[in-house]
mmCIF file of C-alpha atoms in Angstrom:
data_model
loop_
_atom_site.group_PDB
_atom_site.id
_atom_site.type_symbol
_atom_site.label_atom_id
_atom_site.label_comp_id
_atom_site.label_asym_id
_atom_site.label_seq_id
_atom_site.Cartn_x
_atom_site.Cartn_y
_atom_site.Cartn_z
ATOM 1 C CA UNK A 1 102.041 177.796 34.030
ATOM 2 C CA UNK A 2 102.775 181.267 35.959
ATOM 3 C CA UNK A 3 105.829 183.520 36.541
ATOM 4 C CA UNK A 4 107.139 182.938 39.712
ATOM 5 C CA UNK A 5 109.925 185.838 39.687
ATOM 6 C CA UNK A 6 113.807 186.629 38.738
ATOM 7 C CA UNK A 7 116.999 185.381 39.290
ATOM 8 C CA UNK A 8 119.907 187.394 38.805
ATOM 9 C CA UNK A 9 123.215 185.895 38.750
ATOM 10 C CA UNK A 10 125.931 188.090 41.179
ATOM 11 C CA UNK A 11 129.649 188.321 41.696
ATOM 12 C CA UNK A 12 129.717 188.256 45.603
ATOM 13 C CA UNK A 13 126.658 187.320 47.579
ATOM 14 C CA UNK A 14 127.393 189.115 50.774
ATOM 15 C CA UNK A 15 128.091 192.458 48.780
ATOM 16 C CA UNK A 16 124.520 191.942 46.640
ATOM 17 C CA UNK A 17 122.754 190.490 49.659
ATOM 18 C CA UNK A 18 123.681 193.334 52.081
ATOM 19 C CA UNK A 19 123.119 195.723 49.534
ATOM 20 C CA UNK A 20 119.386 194.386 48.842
ATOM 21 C CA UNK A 21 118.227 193.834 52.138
ATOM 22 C CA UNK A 22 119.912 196.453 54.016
ATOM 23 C CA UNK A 23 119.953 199.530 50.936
ATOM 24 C CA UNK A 24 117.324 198.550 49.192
ATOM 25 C CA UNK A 25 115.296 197.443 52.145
ATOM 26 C CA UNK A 26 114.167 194.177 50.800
ATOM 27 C CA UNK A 27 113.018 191.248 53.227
ATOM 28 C CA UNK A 28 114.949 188.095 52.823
ATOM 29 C CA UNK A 29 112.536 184.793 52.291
ATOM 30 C CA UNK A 30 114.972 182.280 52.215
ATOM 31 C CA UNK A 31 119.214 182.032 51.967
ATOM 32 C CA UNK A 32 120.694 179.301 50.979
ATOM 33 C CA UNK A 33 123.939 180.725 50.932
ATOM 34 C CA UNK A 34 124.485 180.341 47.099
ATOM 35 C CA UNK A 35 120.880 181.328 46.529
ATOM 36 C CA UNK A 36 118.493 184.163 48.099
ATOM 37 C CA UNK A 37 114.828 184.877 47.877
ATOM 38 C CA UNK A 38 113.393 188.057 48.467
ATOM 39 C CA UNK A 39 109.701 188.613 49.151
ATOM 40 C CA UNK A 40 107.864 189.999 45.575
ATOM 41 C CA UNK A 41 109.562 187.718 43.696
ATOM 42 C CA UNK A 42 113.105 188.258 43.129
ATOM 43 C CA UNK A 43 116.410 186.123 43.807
ATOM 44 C CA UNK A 44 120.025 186.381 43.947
ATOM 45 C CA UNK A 45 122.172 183.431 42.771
ATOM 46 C CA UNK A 46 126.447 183.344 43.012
ATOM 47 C CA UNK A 47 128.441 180.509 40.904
ATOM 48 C CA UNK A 48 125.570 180.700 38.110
ATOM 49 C CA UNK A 49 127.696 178.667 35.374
ATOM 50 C CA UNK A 50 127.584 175.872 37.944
ATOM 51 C CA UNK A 51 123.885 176.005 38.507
ATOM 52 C CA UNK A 52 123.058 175.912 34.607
ATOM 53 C CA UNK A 53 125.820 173.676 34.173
ATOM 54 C CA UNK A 54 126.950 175.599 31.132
ATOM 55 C CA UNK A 55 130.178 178.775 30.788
ATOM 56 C CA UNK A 56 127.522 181.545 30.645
ATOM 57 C CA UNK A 57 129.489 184.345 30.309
ATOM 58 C CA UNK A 58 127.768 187.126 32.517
ATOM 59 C CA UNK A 59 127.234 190.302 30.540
ATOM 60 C CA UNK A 60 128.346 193.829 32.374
ATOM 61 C CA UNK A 61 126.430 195.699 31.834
ATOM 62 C CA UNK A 62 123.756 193.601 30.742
ATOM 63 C CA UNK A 63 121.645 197.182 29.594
ATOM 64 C CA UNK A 64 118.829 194.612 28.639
ATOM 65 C CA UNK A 65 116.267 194.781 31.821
ATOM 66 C CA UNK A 66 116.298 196.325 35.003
ATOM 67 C CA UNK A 67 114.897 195.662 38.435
ATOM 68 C CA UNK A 68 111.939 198.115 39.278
ATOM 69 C CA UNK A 69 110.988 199.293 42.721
ATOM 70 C CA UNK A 70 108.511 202.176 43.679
ATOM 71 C CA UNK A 71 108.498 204.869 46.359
ATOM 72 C CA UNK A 72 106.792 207.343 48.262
ATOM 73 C CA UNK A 73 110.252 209.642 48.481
ATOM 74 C CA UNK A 74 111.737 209.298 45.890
ATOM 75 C CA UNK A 75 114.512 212.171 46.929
ATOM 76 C CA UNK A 76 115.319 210.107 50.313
ATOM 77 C CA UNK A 77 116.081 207.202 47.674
ATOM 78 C CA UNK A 78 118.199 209.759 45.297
ATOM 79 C CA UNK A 79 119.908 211.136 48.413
ATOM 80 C CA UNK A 80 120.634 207.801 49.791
ATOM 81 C CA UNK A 81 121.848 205.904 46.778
ATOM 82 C CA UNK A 82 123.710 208.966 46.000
ATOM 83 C CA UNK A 83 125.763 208.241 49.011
ATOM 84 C CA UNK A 84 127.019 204.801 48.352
ATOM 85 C CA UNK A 85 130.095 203.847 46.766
ATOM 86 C CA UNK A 86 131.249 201.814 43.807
ATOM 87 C CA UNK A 87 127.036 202.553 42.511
ATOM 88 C CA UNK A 88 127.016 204.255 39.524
ATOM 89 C CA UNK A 89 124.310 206.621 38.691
ATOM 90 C CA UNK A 90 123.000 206.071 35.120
ATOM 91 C CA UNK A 91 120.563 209.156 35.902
ATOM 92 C CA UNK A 92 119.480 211.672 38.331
ATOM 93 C CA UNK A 93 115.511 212.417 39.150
ATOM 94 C CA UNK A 94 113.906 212.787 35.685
ATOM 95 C CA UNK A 95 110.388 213.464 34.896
ATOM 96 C CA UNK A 96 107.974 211.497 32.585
ATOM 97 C CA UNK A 97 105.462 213.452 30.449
ATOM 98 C CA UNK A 98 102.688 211.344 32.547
ATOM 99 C CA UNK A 99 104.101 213.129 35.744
ATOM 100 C CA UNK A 100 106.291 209.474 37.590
ATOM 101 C CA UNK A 101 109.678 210.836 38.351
ATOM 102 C CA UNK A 102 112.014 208.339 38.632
ATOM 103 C CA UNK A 103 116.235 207.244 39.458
ATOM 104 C CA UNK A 104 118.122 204.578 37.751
ATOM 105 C CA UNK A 105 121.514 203.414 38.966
ATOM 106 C CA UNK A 106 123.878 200.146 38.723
ATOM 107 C CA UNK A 107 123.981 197.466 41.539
ATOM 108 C CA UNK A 108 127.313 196.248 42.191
ATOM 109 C CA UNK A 109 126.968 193.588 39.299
ATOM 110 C CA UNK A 110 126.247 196.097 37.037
ATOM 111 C CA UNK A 111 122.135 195.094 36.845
ATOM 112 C CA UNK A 112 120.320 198.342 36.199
ATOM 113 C CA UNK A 113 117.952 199.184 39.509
ATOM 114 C CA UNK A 114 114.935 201.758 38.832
ATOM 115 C CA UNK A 115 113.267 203.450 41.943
ATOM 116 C CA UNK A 116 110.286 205.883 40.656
ATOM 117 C CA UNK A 117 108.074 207.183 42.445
ATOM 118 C CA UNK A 118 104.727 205.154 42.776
ATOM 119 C CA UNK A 119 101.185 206.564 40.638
ATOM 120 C CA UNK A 120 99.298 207.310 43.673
ATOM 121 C CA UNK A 121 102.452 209.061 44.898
ATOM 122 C CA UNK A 122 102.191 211.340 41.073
ATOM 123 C CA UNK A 123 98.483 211.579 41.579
ATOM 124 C CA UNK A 124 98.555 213.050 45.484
ATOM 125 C CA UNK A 125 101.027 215.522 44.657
ATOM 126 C CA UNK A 126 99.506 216.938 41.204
ATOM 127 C CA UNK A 127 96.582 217.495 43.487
ATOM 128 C CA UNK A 128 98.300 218.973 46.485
ATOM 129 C CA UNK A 129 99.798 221.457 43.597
ATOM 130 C CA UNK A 130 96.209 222.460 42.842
ATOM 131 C CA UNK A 131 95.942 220.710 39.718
ATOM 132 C CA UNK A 132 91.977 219.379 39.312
ATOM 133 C CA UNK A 133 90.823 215.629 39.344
ATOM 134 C CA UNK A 134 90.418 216.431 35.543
ATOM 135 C CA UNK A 135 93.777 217.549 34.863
ATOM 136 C CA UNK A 136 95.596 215.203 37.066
ATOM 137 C CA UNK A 137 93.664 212.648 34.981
ATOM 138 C CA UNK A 138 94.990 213.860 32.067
ATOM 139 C CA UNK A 139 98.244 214.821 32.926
ATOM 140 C CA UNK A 140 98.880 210.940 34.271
ATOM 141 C CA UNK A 141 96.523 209.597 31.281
ATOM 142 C CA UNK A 142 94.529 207.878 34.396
ATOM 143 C CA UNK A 143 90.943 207.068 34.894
ATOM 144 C CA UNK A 144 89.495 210.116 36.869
ATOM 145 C CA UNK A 145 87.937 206.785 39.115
ATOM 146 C CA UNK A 146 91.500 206.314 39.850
ATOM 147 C CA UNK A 147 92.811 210.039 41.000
ATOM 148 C CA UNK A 148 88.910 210.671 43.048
ATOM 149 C CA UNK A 149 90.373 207.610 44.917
ATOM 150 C CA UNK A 150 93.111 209.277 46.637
ATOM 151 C CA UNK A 151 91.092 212.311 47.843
#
């Protein structure tokens, strides 16, 4: 057996479709109307208590996973999600002891979305700072391999 990615259940399709694809820039696989695949792995499903046959009730917010994407600017993302209303922040650009800065906000459903910035993204700018392989290594508790790779 092998994952084969996440279904989250939404209120209004067109609202959680348009804001994937065309916000979050995600590439639509497949819509079904009542069902869409994104490429990497992820799907959006409306009328969920008549897929699973069952009255789930849909917790908002859930506050029990999150979507994660990665970026290269993270303050385009900030700026732009910022921007966009009825999204509600949960918090600003915060900073990780290993160096990843990251956002987290609520999609329209109320599914927590995180956007951080990607390693090799931490790694290139520790060094463009002037921090050493060595202490970029450190500092992001990765493999000095790892860091030489994006000199």
């Amino acid at each position: 057996m092998k994952f084969d990615g996440t279904l989250i259940a939404v209120s209004d399709m067109e609202t959680a479709k348009d804001f994937y694809e065309n916000v979050l820039e995600q590439t639509i696989l497949m819509d079904l109307g009542t069902h869409v695949a994104f490429e990497n792995g992820f799907s959006l499903q409306s009328d969920y208590a008549e897929l699973v046959g069952e009255d789930l009730p849909v917790q908002k917010p859930a506050n029990s996973f999150q979507l994660y994407f990665e970026t290269e600017d993270l303050e385009k993302w900030y700026e732009k999600i910022s921007k966009i209303n009825g999204i509600t922040m949960i918090h600003g650009i915060k900073e990780y002891p290993w160096g990843q800065r990251d956002i987290r906000f609520y999609d329209f459903d109320q599914h927590i979305i995180e956007v951080a910035e990607s390693m090799e993204s931490v790694v290139k700018r520790f060094l463009k700072e002037g921090l050493s392989v060595e202490e970029t290594a450190k500092r992001t508790m990765y493999p000095v391999e790892f860091v030489k790779s994006f000199i």
